[in-house]
Amino acid sequence: MTIDPSTHRAETSNVPTWCPGCGNFALWSALNHVLAVTNIAPHQAAVVFDIGCSGNGANWVKAYCFHGLHGRAVPLATGIALANHRLKTIVISGDGAAYGEGLGHFLHAIRSNPDLTYIVENNQLYALTKGQASPTSAEGFKTVSTPTGVTDEPLNPIALAISADCSYVARGFAGDLPHLEGLIQGALAHRGFAFIDVFQPCVTFNRLNTFAWFYERIRKLDELGHDPSDRPSAWQRAVSANDDLPIGLFYRAERPTLQDRLPVLRPGPLVDQPLTVDLSRLYEGLS
Amino acid sequence: MERQKNTFSWKIGGEAGFGIMASGTIFAKTCLRAGLQIFDYSEYPSLIRGGHNTYQVYVAPQPVRAWRAAVNILVALNRETVDQHLAEVSPGGAVVFDPGEYSFRDFRPAALGRDDIRWHPVSLGQISVDHGGELYMRNTVALGATFALLSVNFSFPAAVVKDLFMAKGQAVVDLNLALLRAGYQAIDSEAARHFPWDLDPLPSPEPPLYLAGNEAIALGALQAGCKFYAAYPMTPSSTILHFLAEHGPTYGMVVRHAEDEIGVINETIGAAYAGVRAMCGTAGGGFSLMTEAVGLAGMTEVGVVIIEAQRGGPSTGLPTWTEQADLRQVLHASQGDFLKIVLAPGDVEECFELTQLAFDLAERYQTPIIIMTDKYLAESHVGVPRFRTVLPVDRGLVRRSEELPPGDRFRRYDPAADGVAPRTLPGTPGGLFVANSDEHDRYGFSEEGVANRLAQMNRRARKEAMVLRGLPHPTLVGPAKADLTIVSWGSTKGVVSEARAILTQRYHLQTNHLHLWLVNPFPATAVDTLLSRARTTVMVEGNQSGQMAGWIRQHTGRQFDHHLRQYDGRPFEPEKLAGQLQALIR
Ligand SMILES: Cc1ncc(C[n+]2csc(CCOP(=O)(O)OP(=O)(O)O)c2C)c(N)n1
Ligand code: SF4
């Protein structure tokens, strides 16, 4: 494999172990490319990975990577982004982690709007644990944990994010790299919690939601004349009952970030602030 | 009865939601400004309105290291207070009650058979309303009556009340002074002369701080340069959050009330990894939720400080009561073998000092530090001089860019290191590594091979001996040769000290005391040596199964001759404990 470091931030000392043809390669490539072309130096990015096939990417991105706990990447990243808001903080998670184990963190991060990018590799199942159903698996989908088919309704992450007024809501597809890169660039440029759900076919376990299946259904929002500042329209497109699957930027809004709301951070990142304090004023009020 | 100057205890009881804590605070602060020492203790149920609340404070001229159950003045805002606490009133004591309060209808004190105490009916509520106050301000009237009984010149409490209410404006000051005076005048001087306990203010140059363990922990964190605190409310840890939310930002701290305890600890780990000193706090239930991430901090070697304030368990248990039964859960938190440093401060000063120390340990040894307290320590106030101990800050091994070898990747987890390997902070050019929850190689890359696994496990395990080498050994307080060696951990320290003083003064019995503030890594050799010299040993701890006794046995093979355990939600009490200890000495 030859990688040009001027256009790609891949870790070259270590080679990805994803299955050949796995959708994870696409996101990996897109992220590395965007980091390179936007001139974010490796040491300026903190990339927090969840646990899963997607999470294994922690070993193959040239940045300060943190491979955290299953479902907990968002709060881990929030802590990093609060401690040093000069870093570009990016989270990469699987759909099992994001919408199962870690769903609560997702909604609360939307509320507090920390300045970070949250990318969910949505392969509609739990891959690393060998193919069980996830919260986005289709109803009736047969897996080792649901041999007679999934009985629950799938979660709609885009609608969920729009309903909670997430400040950047987008969906990408691992089969369209330039489009995905555009969404990631937009997310990195966005001030606030930028969320991208990525259709990422798992070629080993998901025989339903394949690349071919997606190619038939994918429609690009910008080609449909969608205005991402129009929340009702974004909602309509997110919950539309037809078989089309829109990708692109659904919704974007300017909202103060969590960091903006903390006056303590105005002098600069927390990590640069002096440790020594004089508590005598405080003591005066305590007797 | 012989007159007793400056040693007394006062208790006020009534329904929850009647400002009992607020009036207790005024009383305690008045005694502190009179140059005396205090130890307060409050009991309240887990609800906001109704239910029975008490606040009590023990006052003495010498340092007071524990609460006392005996009461000299009981202020009963309702009948339930008399019913529940009359037995605690000592002979010669006084009960102030409000005959106008509906629960005292048909109340006949004479029928209660306590001829040895005096009853003082004072129409607290009516007096309050007559002087322009609200009904709930009857507490202030009761305070006035209390000060009259204690025969202290009115000008003293008046000056304190004025000072405490000044910030709220002159009208508030005037109203409170009027109520205080009316209460004071409701006790006639004959009654005051009859009451054998007096408050006689001593000169006091700098009023001490009025602090509970939680505030001392918060101050210790600020002093140590902690810049990030996260929590989710849970009694008895919540007042750390309240204190830091109010004061932290002035000292450059970000304070987060996150969505749950899992979010809390993960944010804290993220902040510490990025290079700030970070802490989170919770009680036993919240700590259960944090468990998995305690292991993450151990595996990625991110030093974080976690406060675990115990209450009665299991489950939500006794939410507002005390216990020391979380030891095993803390020691065993999270899967796998890794080092957690567990500290158990015994008093408010140790809360301040050990919290400061915890941040140094966290960064020096790159592992989670857990500070265990309990409701009794976390919420009981004492008077302490302003803290002067400021530990020099040790941030451990941190490499800056110019100190790094060439290349992008840094050997953050170098197995050749002596336990602790130097770290870099995100943002440092040339310092890249993976902080990895999975087992990893020197760069942090996932690696499951045998040689690497053993090298990394063994390197991390070397930290334990380093910690033990770097910390002072536990020591015995009291004479080397004693009839009884008492061992305790955490908040029980003060009660044991007071009980020992009683045993010496009253019965001339010699005891010594080992207070274990370092729980893990366990100082086994030192403890074993101390116990080997003891004639008779007793373990005093606030749980049912003897968790610390078991931990000591695991490390030393030693068993105690006696055990005193309490798990009814109430703290040990010096007088009662002294009696129990005396019975063990023959
Ligand atoms: C607390 C916890 N529960 C379960 C697991 C096991 N586990 C590892 S990855 C995974 C699911 C992965 O699915 P997903 O998040 O969708 O990521 P993918 O592998 O599909 O990329 C699970 C359940 C774990 N690591 N931690
Ligand atoms: S199992 Fe699926 S998600 Fe995992 S690497 Fe293989 S193709 Fe990719």
CSV table of N, CA, C and O in Angstrom, one decimal, chain B residues 1-83:
chain,number,residue,atom,x,y,z
B,1,MET,N,-26.1,21.0,90.7
B,1,MET,CA,-25.1,20.5,89.7
B,1,MET,C,-24.0,21.5,89.6
B,1,MET,O,-24.2,22.7,89.6
B,2,GLU,N,-22.8,21.0,89.4
B,2,GLU,CA,-21.6,21.8,89.1
B,2,GLU,C,-21.8,22.5,87.8
B,2,GLU,O,-22.3,22.0,86.9
B,3,ARG,N,-21.3,23.8,87.8
B,3,ARG,CA,-21.5,24.6,86.5
B,3,ARG,C,-20.4,24.1,85.5
B,3,ARG,O,-19.3,23.8,85.9
B,4,GLN,N,-20.8,24.1,84.3
B,4,GLN,CA,-19.9,23.6,83.2
B,4,GLN,C,-19.7,24.8,82.2
B,4,GLN,O,-20.7,25.2,81.6
B,5,LYS,N,-18.5,25.2,82.1
B,5,LYS,CA,-18.3,26.3,81.2
B,5,LYS,C,-17.8,25.8,79.8
B,5,LYS,O,-16.9,25.1,79.7
B,6,ASN,N,-18.5,26.2,78.8
B,6,ASN,CA,-18.1,26.1,77.4
B,6,ASN,C,-18.0,24.6,76.9
B,6,ASN,O,-17.4,24.3,75.8
B,7,THR,N,-18.6,23.7,77.6
B,7,THR,CA,-18.7,22.3,77.1
B,7,THR,C,-20.2,21.9,77.2
B,7,THR,O,-20.7,21.8,78.3
B,8,PHE,N,-20.8,21.9,76.1
B,8,PHE,CA,-22.3,21.5,76.1
B,8,PHE,C,-22.7,21.1,74.7
B,8,PHE,O,-21.9,21.2,73.7
B,9,SER,N,-23.9,20.5,74.6
B,9,SER,CA,-24.4,20.1,73.3
B,9,SER,C,-25.8,20.6,73.2
B,9,SER,O,-26.6,20.6,74.1
B,10,TRP,N,-26.1,21.0,71.9
B,10,TRP,CA,-27.4,21.6,71.6
B,10,TRP,C,-28.0,20.8,70.4
B,10,TRP,O,-27.3,20.4,69.5
B,11,LYS,N,-29.3,20.6,70.5
B,11,LYS,CA,-30.0,19.9,69.4
B,11,LYS,C,-31.3,20.5,69.1
B,11,LYS,O,-32.0,20.9,70.0
B,12,ILE,N,-31.6,20.6,67.8
B,12,ILE,CA,-32.9,21.2,67.4
B,12,ILE,C,-33.5,20.1,66.5
B,12,ILE,O,-32.8,19.5,65.7
B,13,GLY,N,-34.8,19.9,66.7
B,13,GLY,CA,-35.5,18.9,65.9
B,13,GLY,C,-36.9,19.4,65.4
B,13,GLY,O,-37.5,20.2,66.1
B,14,GLY,N,-37.3,19.0,64.3
B,14,GLY,CA,-38.6,19.3,63.7
B,14,GLY,C,-38.8,18.7,62.4
B,14,GLY,O,-38.0,17.9,61.9
B,15,GLU,N,-39.9,19.2,61.7
B,15,GLU,CA,-40.2,18.7,60.4
B,15,GLU,C,-39.2,19.1,59.4
B,15,GLU,O,-38.7,20.2,59.5
B,16,ALA,N,-38.9,18.3,58.4
B,16,ALA,CA,-38.0,18.7,57.3
B,16,ALA,C,-38.6,19.9,56.6
B,16,ALA,O,-39.8,20.1,56.6
B,17,GLY,N,-37.7,20.7,56.1
B,17,GLY,CA,-38.2,21.9,55.4
B,17,GLY,C,-38.4,23.1,56.3
B,17,GLY,O,-39.1,24.1,55.9
B,18,PHE,N,-38.0,23.1,57.5
B,18,PHE,CA,-38.2,24.2,58.4
B,18,PHE,C,-36.9,25.0,58.8
B,18,PHE,O,-36.7,25.5,59.8
B,19,GLY,N,-35.9,24.9,57.9
B,19,GLY,CA,-34.7,25.7,58.1
B,19,GLY,C,-33.9,25.3,59.3
B,19,GLY,O,-33.2,26.1,59.9
B,20,ILE,N,-33.9,24.0,59.7
B,20,ILE,CA,-33.2,23.5,60.8
B,20,ILE,C,-31.7,23.6,60.7
B,20,ILE,O,-31.0,24.1,61.6
B,21,MET,N,-31.3,23.3,59.5
B,21,MET,CA,-29.8,23.3,59.2
B,21,MET,C,-29.3,24.8,59.3
B,21,MET,O,-28.3,25.1,59.8
B,22,ALA,N,-30.2,25.7,58.8
B,22,ALA,CA,-29.7,27.1,58.7
B,22,ALA,C,-29.5,27.6,60.2
B,22,ALA,O,-28.5,28.3,60.5
B,23,SER,N,-30.5,27.3,61.1
B,23,SER,CA,-30.3,27.8,62.4
B,23,SER,C,-29.2,27.1,63.1
B,23,SER,O,-28.4,27.7,63.9
B,24,GLY,N,-29.0,25.8,62.8
B,24,GLY,CA,-27.9,25.1,63.4
B,24,GLY,C,-26.5,25.7,63.0
B,24,GLY,O,-25.6,25.9,63.8
B,25,THR,N,-26.5,26.1,61.7
B,25,THR,CA,-25.2,26.8,61.2
B,25,THR,C,-24.9,28.1,62.0
B,25,THR,O,-23.8,28.3,62.4
B,26,ILE,N,-26.0,28.8,62.3
B,26,ILE,CA,-25.8,30.1,63.0
B,26,ILE,C,-25.3,29.8,64.4
B,26,ILE,O,-24.3,30.4,64.9
B,27,PHE,N,-25.9,28.8,65.0
B,27,PHE,CA,-25.5,28.4,66.4
B,27,PHE,C,-24.0,28.0,66.4
B,27,PHE,O,-23.2,28.4,67.2
B,28,ALA,N,-23.6,27.1,65.5
B,28,ALA,CA,-22.3,26.6,65.4
B,28,ALA,C,-21.3,27.7,65.2
B,28,ALA,O,-20.2,27.7,65.8
B,29,LYS,N,-21.6,28.6,64.2
B,29,LYS,CA,-20.7,29.6,63.9
B,29,LYS,C,-20.5,30.6,65.1
B,29,LYS,O,-19.4,31.2,65.3
B,30,THR,N,-21.6,30.8,65.8
B,30,THR,CA,-21.5,31.6,67.0
B,30,THR,C,-20.5,31.0,68.0
B,30,THR,O,-19.7,31.7,68.6
B,31,CYS,N,-20.6,29.7,68.2
B,31,CYS,CA,-19.7,29.1,69.2
B,31,CYS,C,-18.3,29.1,68.7
B,31,CYS,O,-17.3,29.3,69.4
B,32,LEU,N,-18.1,29.0,67.3
B,32,LEU,CA,-16.7,29.1,66.8
B,32,LEU,C,-16.1,30.5,67.0
B,32,LEU,O,-15.0,30.6,67.3
B,33,ARG,N,-17.0,31.5,66.8
B,33,ARG,CA,-16.5,32.8,67.0
B,33,ARG,C,-16.2,33.1,68.5
B,33,ARG,O,-15.6,34.1,68.8
B,34,ALA,N,-16.8,32.3,69.3
B,34,ALA,CA,-16.5,32.4,70.8
B,34,ALA,C,-15.2,31.7,71.2
B,34,ALA,O,-15.0,31.5,72.3
B,35,GLY,N,-14.5,31.3,70.1
B,35,GLY,CA,-13.2,30.7,70.4
B,35,GLY,C,-13.3,29.2,70.8
B,35,GLY,O,-12.3,28.6,71.3
B,36,LEU,N,-14.5,28.6,70.6
B,36,LEU,CA,-14.6,27.2,71.0
B,36,LEU,C,-14.5,26.3,69.8
B,36,LEU,O,-14.5,26.8,68.6
B,37,GLN,N,-14.5,25.0,70.0
B,37,GLN,CA,-14.5,24.0,69.0
B,37,GLN,C,-15.8,23.3,68.8
B,37,GLN,O,-16.6,23.2,69.8
B,38,ILE,N,-16.2,22.9,67.7
B,38,ILE,CA,-17.5,22.2,67.5
B,38,ILE,C,-17.4,21.0,66.7
B,38,ILE,O,-16.4,20.8,65.9
B,39,PHE,N,-18.4,20.1,66.8
B,39,PHE,CA,-18.6,19.0,65.9
B,39,PHE,C,-20.1,18.9,65.7
B,39,PHE,O,-20.8,18.7,66.7
B,40,ASP,N,-20.6,19.1,64.5
B,40,ASP,CA,-22.0,18.9,64.3
B,40,ASP,C,-22.4,17.7,63.6
B,40,ASP,O,-21.6,17.0,63.0
B,41,TYR,N,-23.7,17.4,63.7
B,41,TYR,CA,-24.2,16.1,63.1
B,41,TYR,C,-25.6,16.3,62.8
B,41,TYR,O,-26.4,16.9,63.6
B,42,SER,N,-26.1,16.0,61.6
B,42,SER,CA,-27.5,16.1,61.3
B,42,SER,C,-28.1,14.8,60.8
B,42,SER,O,-27.4,14.0,60.2
B,43,GLU,N,-29.3,14.7,61.1
B,43,GLU,CA,-30.1,13.5,60.6
B,43,GLU,C,-31.3,14.0,59.9
B,43,GLU,O,-32.0,14.9,60.3
B,44,TYR,N,-31.5,13.4,58.7
B,44,TYR,CA,-32.7,13.8,57.9
B,44,TYR,C,-33.1,12.7,57.0
B,44,TYR,O,-32.2,11.9,56.6
B,45,PRO,N,-34.4,12.6,56.8
B,45,PRO,CA,-34.8,11.5,55.9
B,45,PRO,C,-34.7,11.9,54.4
B,45,PRO,O,-34.4,13.1,54.1
B,46,SER,N,-34.8,10.9,53.5
B,46,SER,CA,-34.7,11.2,52.1
B,46,SER,C,-36.0,11.8,51.5
B,46,SER,O,-36.6,11.2,50.7
B,47,LEU,N,-36.4,12.9,52.0
B,47,LEU,CA,-37.5,13.6,51.4
B,47,LEU,C,-37.4,15.1,51.8
B,47,LEU,O,-36.6,15.5,52.6
B,48,ILE,N,-38.1,15.9,51.1
B,48,ILE,CA,-37.9,17.4,51.2
B,48,ILE,C,-38.8,18.0,52.2
B,48,ILE,O,-38.5,18.9,52.9
B,49,ARG,N,-40.1,17.6,52.3
B,49,ARG,CA,-41.1,18.2,53.2
B,49,ARG,C,-41.6,17.1,54.2
B,49,ARG,O,-41.8,15.9,53.8
B,50,GLY,N,-41.8,17.5,55.4
B,50,GLY,CA,-42.3,16.5,56.4
B,50,GLY,C,-41.1,15.6,56.8
B,50,GLY,O,-40.0,15.8,56.4
B,51,GLY,N,-41.4,14.6,57.5
B,51,GLY,CA,-40.3,13.7,58.0
B,51,GLY,C,-39.6,14.4,59.1
B,51,GLY,O,-39.7,15.7,59.3
B,52,HIS,N,-38.8,13.7,59.8
B,52,HIS,CA,-38.1,14.2,61.0
B,52,HIS,C,-36.7,14.6,60.7
B,52,HIS,O,-35.9,13.8,60.2
B,53,ASN,N,-36.3,15.8,61.1
B,53,ASN,CA,-35.0,16.4,60.9
B,53,ASN,C,-34.4,16.8,62.2
B,53,ASN,O,-35.1,17.4,63.0
B,54,THR,N,-33.1,16.5,62.4
B,54,THR,CA,-32.4,17.0,63.5
B,54,THR,C,-31.1,17.6,63.2
B,54,THR,O,-30.5,17.2,62.2
B,55,TYR,N,-30.6,18.5,64.0
B,55,TYR,CA,-29.3,19.1,63.8
B,55,TYR,C,-28.8,19.2,65.3
B,55,TYR,O,-29.5,19.7,66.1
B,56,GLN,N,-27.6,18.7,65.5
B,56,GLN,CA,-27.0,18.8,66.8
B,56,GLN,C,-25.6,19.2,66.8
B,56,GLN,O,-24.9,18.9,65.8
B,57,VAL,N,-25.1,19.9,67.8
B,57,VAL,CA,-23.7,20.3,67.8
B,57,VAL,C,-23.1,20.2,69.2
B,57,VAL,O,-23.8,20.5,70.2
B,58,TYR,N,-21.9,19.6,69.2
B,58,TYR,CA,-21.2,19.4,70.5
B,58,TYR,C,-20.1,20.5,70.5
B,58,TYR,O,-19.4,20.7,69.5
B,59,VAL,N,-20.0,21.2,71.7
B,59,VAL,CA,-19.1,22.3,71.8
B,59,VAL,C,-18.2,22.1,72.9
B,59,VAL,O,-18.6,21.6,74.0
B,60,ALA,N,-16.9,22.4,72.7
B,60,ALA,CA,-16.0,22.3,73.8
B,60,ALA,C,-14.8,23.2,73.6
B,60,ALA,O,-14.6,23.6,72.4
B,61,PRO,N,-14.0,23.6,74.6
B,61,PRO,CA,-12.9,24.5,74.4
B,61,PRO,C,-11.7,23.8,73.7
B,61,PRO,O,-10.9,24.4,73.0
B,62,GLN,N,-11.6,22.5,73.9
B,62,GLN,CA,-10.5,21.7,73.3
B,62,GLN,C,-11.0,21.1,72.0
B,62,GLN,O,-12.2,21.1,71.7
B,63,PRO,N,-10.0,20.7,71.1
B,63,PRO,CA,-10.5,20.1,69.8
B,63,PRO,C,-11.5,19.0,70.0
B,63,PRO,O,-11.4,18.2,70.9
B,64,VAL,N,-12.5,19.0,69.2
B,64,VAL,CA,-13.6,18.0,69.3
B,64,VAL,C,-13.5,17.2,68.0
B,64,VAL,O,-13.6,17.7,66.9
B,65,ARG,N,-13.4,15.9,68.2
B,65,ARG,CA,-13.1,15.0,67.1
B,65,ARG,C,-14.3,14.1,66.7
B,65,ARG,O,-14.2,13.3,65.9
B,66,ALA,N,-15.4,14.3,67.4
B,66,ALA,CA,-16.6,13.4,67.1
B,66,ALA,C,-17.8,14.1,67.6
B,66,ALA,O,-17.8,15.0,68.4
B,67,TRP,N,-18.9,13.6,67.2
B,67,TRP,CA,-20.2,14.0,67.7
B,67,TRP,C,-20.5,13.4,69.1
B,67,TRP,O,-19.7,12.5,69.5
B,68,ARG,N,-21.5,13.9,69.8
B,68,ARG,CA,-21.9,13.3,71.0
B,68,ARG,C,-23.4,13.1,71.0
B,68,ARG,O,-24.1,14.0,70.6
B,69,ALA,N,-23.9,12.0,71.5
B,69,ALA,CA,-25.3,11.7,71.5
B,69,ALA,C,-26.0,12.4,72.6
B,69,ALA,O,-27.2,12.8,72.5
B,70,ALA,N,-25.3,12.7,73.8
B,70,ALA,CA,-26.0,13.3,74.9
B,70,ALA,C,-26.3,14.8,74.6
B,70,ALA,O,-25.5,15.5,73.9
B,71,VAL,N,-27.5,15.3,75.0
B,71,VAL,CA,-27.9,16.6,74.7
B,71,VAL,C,-28.2,17.4,75.9
B,71,VAL,O,-28.8,16.9,76.9
B,72,ASN,N,-27.7,18.6,76.0
B,72,ASN,CA,-28.0,19.5,77.2
B,72,ASN,C,-29.1,20.4,77.0
B,72,ASN,O,-29.9,20.7,77.9
B,73,ILE,N,-29.3,20.9,75.7
B,73,ILE,CA,-30.5,21.7,75.4
B,73,ILE,C,-31.1,21.1,74.2
B,73,ILE,O,-30.5,20.9,73.1
B,74,LEU,N,-32.4,20.7,74.3
B,74,LEU,CA,-33.1,20.2,73.2
B,74,LEU,C,-34.2,21.2,72.8
B,74,LEU,O,-35.0,21.6,73.6
B,75,VAL,N,-34.1,21.7,71.5
B,75,VAL,CA,-35.2,22.6,71.0
B,75,VAL,C,-36.1,21.7,70.2
B,75,VAL,O,-35.7,21.2,69.2
B,76,ALA,N,-37.4,21.6,70.7
B,76,ALA,CA,-38.3,20.8,70.1
B,76,ALA,C,-39.3,21.6,69.3
B,76,ALA,O,-40.2,22.3,69.9
B,77,LEU,N,-39.2,21.6,68.0
B,77,LEU,CA,-40.2,22.4,67.2
B,77,LEU,C,-41.5,21.7,67.1
B,77,LEU,O,-42.5,22.2,66.7
B,78,ASN,N,-41.4,20.4,67.3
B,78,ASN,CA,-42.7,19.6,67.3
B,78,ASN,C,-42.6,18.5,68.4
B,78,ASN,O,-41.6,18.2,69.0
B,79,ARG,N,-43.7,17.9,68.6
B,79,ARG,CA,-43.9,16.8,69.6
B,79,ARG,C,-43.0,15.6,69.3
B,79,ARG,O,-42.4,15.0,70.2
B,80,GLU,N,-42.9,15.3,68.0
B,80,GLU,CA,-42.1,14.2,67.6
B,80,GLU,C,-40.6,14.3,68.1
B,80,GLU,O,-40.0,13.3,68.5
B,81,THR,N,-40.1,15.5,68.2
B,81,THR,CA,-38.8,15.7,68.7
B,81,THR,C,-38.7,15.2,70.1
B,81,THR,O,-37.7,14.6,70.5
B,82,VAL,N,-39.7,15.6,70.9
B,82,VAL,CA,-39.7,15.1,72.3
B,82,VAL,C,-39.8,13.6,72.4
B,82,VAL,O,-39.0,13.0,73.1
B,83,ASP,N,-40.7,13.1,71.6
B,83,ASP,CA,-40.9,11.6,71.6
B,83,ASP,C,-39.6,10.9,71.3
B,83,ASP,O,-39.3,9.9,71.9
